[in-house]
Amino acid sequence: MSGNSFGKLFTVTTFGESHGVALGAIVDGCPPGMPLCEEDLQRDLDRRRPGSSRHTTQRQEPDRVRILSGVFEGKTTGTSIGLLIENTDQRSKDYSKIKDQFRPAHADYTYHHKYGHRDYRGGGRSSARETAMRVAAGAIAKKYLAAQGVQIRGYMSQLGPIKIAFKAWDAVEQNAFFCPDPSRVAELETYMDQLRRDQDSVGAEITVVAEGVPVGLGEPVFDRLDADLAHGLMSINAVKGIEIGAGFGAVSQRGSEHRDEMTPAGFLSNHAGGVLGGISSGQPIVARLALKPTSSITTPGRSIDVHGEPVEVITKGRHDPCVGIRATPIAEAMMAITLLDHWLRQRGQNGEVSVDTPRLTQR
Amino acid sequence: MSGNSFGKLFTVTTFGESHGVALGAIVDGCPPGMPLCEEDLQRDLDRRRPGSSRHTTQRQEPDRVRILSGVFEGKTTGTSIGLLIENTDQRSKDYSKIKDQFRPAHADYTYHHKYGHRDYRGGGRSSARETAMRVAAGAIAKKYLAAQGVQIRGYMSQLGPIKIAFKAWDAVEQNAFFCPDPSRVAELETYMDQLRRDQDSVGAEITVVAEGVPVGLGEPVFDRLDADLAHGLMSINAVKGIEIGAGFGAVSQRGSEHRDEMTPAGFLSNHAGGVLGGISSGQPIVARLALKPTSSITTPGRSIDVHGEPVEVITKGRHDPCVGIRATPIAEAMMAITLLDHWLRQRGQNGEVSVDTPRLTQR
Amino acid sequence: MSGNSFGKLFTVTTFGESHGVALGAIVDGCPPGMPLCEEDLQRDLDRRRPGSSRHTTQRQEPDRVRILSGVFEGKTTGTSIGLLIENTDQRSKDYSKIKDQFRPAHADYTYHHKYGHRDYRGGGRSSARETAMRVAAGAIAKKYLAAQGVQIRGYMSQLGPIKIAFKAWDAVEQNAFFCPDPSRVAELETYMDQLRRDQDSVGAEITVVAEGVPVGLGEPVFDRLDADLAHGLMSINAVKGIEIGAGFGAVSQRGSEHRDEMTPAGFLSNHAGGVLGGISSGQPIVARLALKPTSSITTPGRSIDVHGEPVEVITKGRHDPCVGIRATPIAEAMMAITLLDHWLRQRGQNGEVSVDTPRLTQR
Amino acid sequence: MSGNSFGKLFTVTTFGESHGVALGAIVDGCPPGMPLCEEDLQRDLDRRRPGSSRHTTQRQEPDRVRILSGVFEGKTTGTSIGLLIENTDQRSKDYSKIKDQFRPAHADYTYHHKYGHRDYRGGGRSSARETAMRVAAGAIAKKYLAAQGVQIRGYMSQLGPIKIAFKAWDAVEQNAFFCPDPSRVAELETYMDQLRRDQDSVGAEITVVAEGVPVGLGEPVFDRLDADLAHGLMSINAVKGIEIGAGFGAVSQRGSEHRDEMTPAGFLSNHAGGVLGGISSGQPIVARLALKPTSSITTPGRSIDVHGEPVEVITKGRHDPCVGIRATPIAEAMMAITLLDHWLRQRGQNGEVSVDTPRLTQR
């Protein structure tokens, strides 16, 4: 019930500040006997890693994760898994200026008033650096689910004003944007270069899809699968909106259009996004996330300091001009953690996860 | 951790099927000494009650709630509060036809595969009738919060294709739609009448606003206030999307636009929707919900039965052509439960809820 | 996480005061498809029922339980089960005297200081009457476990100074004491009759045994099976001590004596009480509970009132001179709930509960 | 809800195996602004440390703890606190023999059947080495409580057959046994020396006392303070019994004797052990733990191997002949964690912890 824990049977608990000693996680409830090594986690960590293109923060963090427990002779033992990433590039600098200022749209103001005492270096606990541990833990969930035939993948579906239609999964890993259409990458690069010159930032939309999910995951009425997904995805830094399936598009749909008709061969559409009545339907789970523009820009902004006095804030440092660019692996991780948690919950109450129901579906 | 529970310190657990004996809830963690009577709950139940206009289901349920425990001499005792609403209008009818059919876009298919055995009468547990207990429990949370100066109100911001700009809170309770602009009500009625003639249904968007929320509610990193709100709101039947503040609009915003600048007099805008870094900022909390069109329409649809054979389904009975019309009190309830839960969590860890921070804000 | 909830996957949440309208429970997480009717619950409720012999309280409560949801066509649906028992014999009487007094060794004093406002009628929420719902919920768990070959039974192993050696399960249900040795019943009756004449009360020890429990239940390191059992059993009113297996006797045992050696035919002893390293070993789970003497006696006692003034208290009314006499079904219920909860947790993480391990054991 | 987590608002989650890389914990929910440094934790770790006398295991572990997060400029920030102790003395040895054998009374057999795959080196996760993190986390709770006037101390009240009456707190830290009577220490040493010559082990009883606890901690009906204490204390390795106050002695007490009468100056006795109706009464909380003899002895014992074949087991290595000797700091830690958790829960629901009630009590 700790606010730094997520999941009820597959539980991820994390710690760590942006400029602290290390980030860490305890992953509990992982089924035993699963082959697991650090490289399994590293792959996704590298996909999220800062400094990997000119469009993301230039902070250099190798983000090498160590598994400290819960794995023996290359396989999980079912006991809690300790994970650790040491911070190496906490550039020492003078924080005397920002420590008393509240950067607009940052958590400075709210952390200050909630806790009274805060680690202001790089945002402390509120930094998106925290999400590295989500990605590490999510990789464990992904691996278990993959062995059951569940594949979780995401892509950028919008960068600022530029909407990107899905073309091919293959394309996604071929560029720094997780863009699913190679013909649009140049446009995105041009946009980002201009944005940097403008000293500004922009939002993004990420789409995450889980395929091969069996029927039956989700616990009505409050822990519906979509509700827990919304919880997990909305808990990612900078996320301001969540859609499942048709999402806000469902508002103007009619029932005769929205309802996904079924035939013996499967569903004829997937406006539901793979969830009916809070329970997975066997169709692909489709979620979309809206990420706000980062507030760390060098364009001056009005704010106040801890004494209530007006100040002008310029946020220097190494920041992502679009936090959405590195968000795809994080969104995948939260979906994986949520799905595995519900997989175990379903198995707990209902004995086994149904895998023999018709799942032939069109998206 | 029950899937039928919500909240960690202020906890609501519910039971009840659409056509069962009764609906009930246990509300735990309510602070003691608060005046409480059944009428406090009835007010919001009446706002949600079926059969109150020609635009909602014609099922007639008085929805009289009884308080069975936890209140003594008119005040809460701090012990668990038992609530009960008996079902009275479970019209007896022949279910032999639908019991083996999966109505498209309903939970029939997923409940069948998850549990094996299901109460098919009126959707059983998956029926929106379940939300009555959310409203009853939410009224308790609302009352506590109101005494602290927190006001939670919602309205319909879109009905199908018709967007409705906010005009005035006073208007909301004056019509069957929770429409905040009296000049638009006739248009909505015309639309609904046509929809009924079309034998179709439509989606809606609801906006919920909490004003007077102090700074400091929300538990990073996973139980951020917005994440728990998304959880609670997405757990409402038919909801397919959640936005906080700018929501999906933030995708195309620039950082210089999105960031809510501050002056000693307060914030200059509220794109954040009252949450920064997962913690309430003192600004109004603003959330929007997308509700899908109900799938219970009399236009025939293709589906399968429990044997996998194709069937044509026509859903008769007493159904809401737009479930969004009655959703406003439910959304308010889930926001109230979430806020009170975080109020108590904040007080638990940090001693008291900060109420003396500058909350002067513009929306 | 509500203090009125127990269990993580099989979750029991209760409400109700001694002299309130009704007692109730929500049982969540029950596997679907299990035959269940009110009579299944009534059997154990009748075993616990007040007024069934001259040695227990003369309050007359039929304690008829109703199932309000979660069961359809005679079988569980996997959704939350609502249970209700209405209070019928809340004798109206004058509480003006006791409402301001703290009865010694009662919860009056602590409820008053914790909550500020309390239902003083018959102890309110702190009354052992609350345990009726544990018994009702426990009967559901018992039934599921019985179908898996797990049998849970208890008996009185000590009444005041009288130690009672186990003789036969058959004997237990043949007398009002749950005494496992028919030859000792007359002695117990004589003791109780004298106790009543002395206007005093006495403690008791109950032993509960679960046979047929497979290897593998329990979640190290904090939710060990014995730790959760201790939690559940200690939460019963009046319990002051818990032992598993050798219990406090293990203090003076040597390792060569305590360790339960094993042969291919099974364990050679059961000092462990069926739990090794917090996980069930396949041997019978053996727990003992110490119950204090009830404090409701007519012998005057010194106390204070809410103003801090000294008072002399005489507790009249209908009270059990030995609360332990009716405690056996309650202890069985808490053990059943705990075991089923861990059964589901084991199945969730580890796929299935191992039932093919050697369980041949001697007690 | 992870089995490796304890506490609902003050939550401790741990990982680590006896011969793994490291032990770690995440402590969440600690109130912010509390001065905290590694030395605060080290003190209790040193009290528990192996190899500190000839009567405990000769494994040499410095058990230096590092704080990795949650503390900034010497004070807690309210965010999750990461703790780490690296294992340094995992003596490499040949485990080929024991890996297929189940040591009697060890968790080998149950871990094997529960998880299928286990770290058999030194007991892996089931080793008492795990308790180091409880002590580290407990030191944080102790420090917070101490600042509120709550003092938590324990002592050995029985070693094998030798009962030890309490004499003075001062004496406890002056000997290797946490013996509260200096005149008995020589007797204990003689006993232990003989035990070692006998190649055997023995049990012990520990008493833990919390003084200065205000009225009002504990959440009926399931999360009673004594129930949560029983949970926490029974979760310590080797514990087989728990008593609160009079404990099993209450069985043969009469009500007129057991009930703790009150006067305006306070309680006249403390048979309740500081808990009435599951809520702290302001009296000292008194709990006793029964610890079994360690099963790691060099006297041969009968067992089976993973193939079900009979084997003779001799457990060599560095083991404690009486695990109770080092258990006092662990028991204190679990009591501290439980009390702080309930302190925060009380504050959450009821606004503040009552400290102005009469607490003058005699033990």
Coordinates of C-alpha atoms in Angstrom, one line a residue, chain D residues 68-204:
Chain D
L68 CA 20.6 5.1 -0.9
S69 CA 17.7 7.5 -1.0
G70 CA 15.0 9.3 0.9
V71 CA 17.4 11.3 3.0
F72 CA 18.7 14.7 2.0
E73 CA 20.9 17.0 3.9
G74 CA 20.6 14.7 6.9
K75 CA 16.8 14.6 7.1
T76 CA 14.2 12.3 5.7
T77 CA 12.3 13.7 2.7
G78 CA 9.1 11.5 3.0
T79 CA 10.1 9.6 -0.2
S80 CA 11.0 5.9 -0.1
I81 CA 14.2 5.1 1.7
G82 CA 16.5 2.5 0.0
L83 CA 18.8 0.5 2.3
L84 CA 21.6 -1.9 1.3
I85 CA 23.9 -4.3 3.1
E86 CA 26.4 -6.2 1.0
N87 CA 27.2 -9.7 1.9
T88 CA 30.9 -10.1 2.4
D89 CA 31.5 -13.4 4.1
Q90 CA 29.7 -15.9 1.9
R91 CA 32.3 -18.5 2.4
S92 CA 32.6 -20.5 -0.8
K93 CA 32.1 -24.1 -0.1
D94 CA 30.8 -27.3 -1.7
Y95 CA 27.0 -27.4 -1.6
S96 CA 26.7 -30.4 -3.8
K97 CA 25.8 -32.6 -0.9
I98 CA 23.1 -30.5 0.8
K99 CA 21.5 -29.2 -2.4
D100 CA 19.5 -32.4 -2.8
Q101 CA 18.8 -33.0 0.9
F102 CA 16.1 -31.6 3.1
R103 CA 17.6 -30.7 6.5
P104 CA 15.0 -31.6 9.2
A105 CA 13.0 -28.7 10.5
H106 CA 14.4 -26.4 7.9
A107 CA 12.6 -24.7 5.1
D108 CA 14.4 -26.7 2.5
Y109 CA 11.5 -29.1 2.0
T110 CA 8.8 -26.5 1.9
Y111 CA 10.7 -24.1 -0.4
H112 CA 11.5 -26.9 -2.7
H113 CA 7.8 -27.9 -3.0
K114 CA 6.5 -24.4 -3.1
Y115 CA 8.8 -22.9 -5.6
G116 CA 10.4 -25.8 -7.4
H117 CA 13.7 -24.0 -7.7
R118 CA 15.5 -22.7 -4.7
D119 CA 18.8 -21.1 -3.5
Y120 CA 20.0 -23.8 -1.1
R121 CA 23.1 -21.9 -0.1
G122 CA 22.8 -21.3 3.6
G123 CA 19.0 -21.5 3.4
G124 CA 18.8 -18.7 0.8
R125 CA 15.8 -16.5 1.5
S126 CA 14.7 -18.6 4.5
S127 CA 17.9 -17.8 6.4
A128 CA 17.6 -15.6 9.5
R129 CA 20.2 -13.4 7.8
E130 CA 17.1 -11.7 6.2
T131 CA 16.3 -10.2 9.6
A132 CA 19.2 -7.8 9.3
M133 CA 17.0 -5.6 7.1
R134 CA 14.2 -5.7 9.6
V135 CA 16.6 -4.3 12.2
A136 CA 17.7 -1.6 9.9
A137 CA 14.2 -0.6 9.0
G138 CA 13.1 -0.9 12.6
A139 CA 15.7 1.5 13.7
I140 CA 14.1 4.2 11.5
A141 CA 10.7 3.5 13.2
K142 CA 12.3 3.5 16.6
K143 CA 13.9 6.9 16.0
Y144 CA 10.6 8.4 15.0
L145 CA 8.8 6.9 18.0
A146 CA 11.5 7.9 20.4
A147 CA 11.0 11.5 19.4
Q148 CA 7.4 11.0 20.5
G149 CA 8.4 9.6 23.8
V150 CA 8.0 5.9 22.9
Q151 CA 10.7 3.6 24.1
I152 CA 11.0 0.0 22.8
R153 CA 13.2 -2.4 24.6
G154 CA 13.5 -6.2 24.8
Y155 CA 15.3 -8.8 26.8
M156 CA 15.8 -12.5 27.1
S157 CA 13.3 -13.9 29.6
Q158 CA 14.1 -17.6 29.2
L159 CA 17.0 -19.6 27.7
G160 CA 16.1 -23.2 27.3
P161 CA 14.9 -24.3 30.7
I162 CA 16.4 -21.3 32.5
K163 CA 13.8 -18.6 33.3
I164 CA 15.1 -15.2 33.8
A165 CA 13.2 -12.6 35.9
F166 CA 13.5 -9.0 34.8
K167 CA 15.8 -7.0 37.0
A168 CA 17.0 -3.9 35.2
W169 CA 17.2 -2.4 31.7
D170 CA 20.7 -1.3 32.3
A171 CA 21.9 -4.9 32.6
V172 CA 20.5 -5.9 29.2
E173 CA 23.1 -4.3 27.0
Q174 CA 26.0 -5.5 29.3
N175 CA 26.1 -9.1 28.2
A176 CA 25.8 -11.2 25.0
F177 CA 22.4 -12.6 26.0
F178 CA 20.3 -9.5 26.5
C179 CA 19.9 -10.9 29.9
P180 CA 18.2 -8.4 32.3
D181 CA 19.8 -9.8 35.4
P182 CA 23.6 -9.6 35.6
S183 CA 23.7 -12.3 38.3
R184 CA 22.4 -14.9 35.9
V185 CA 24.9 -14.4 33.0
A186 CA 27.5 -16.8 34.3
E187 CA 24.8 -19.5 34.5
L188 CA 23.8 -18.8 30.9
E189 CA 27.4 -19.0 29.7
T190 CA 27.9 -22.3 31.4
Y191 CA 24.7 -23.6 29.8
M192 CA 25.7 -22.6 26.4
D193 CA 29.2 -24.0 26.6
Q194 CA 27.7 -27.4 27.6
L195 CA 25.2 -27.1 24.8
R196 CA 28.0 -26.7 22.3
R197 CA 29.8 -29.7 23.7
D198 CA 26.5 -31.6 23.3
Q199 CA 26.4 -30.5 19.7
D200 CA 22.9 -29.4 20.3
S201 CA 20.8 -26.3 20.2
V202 CA 18.0 -24.8 22.4
G203 CA 15.0 -22.4 22.3
A204 CA 14.5 -19.1 24.0

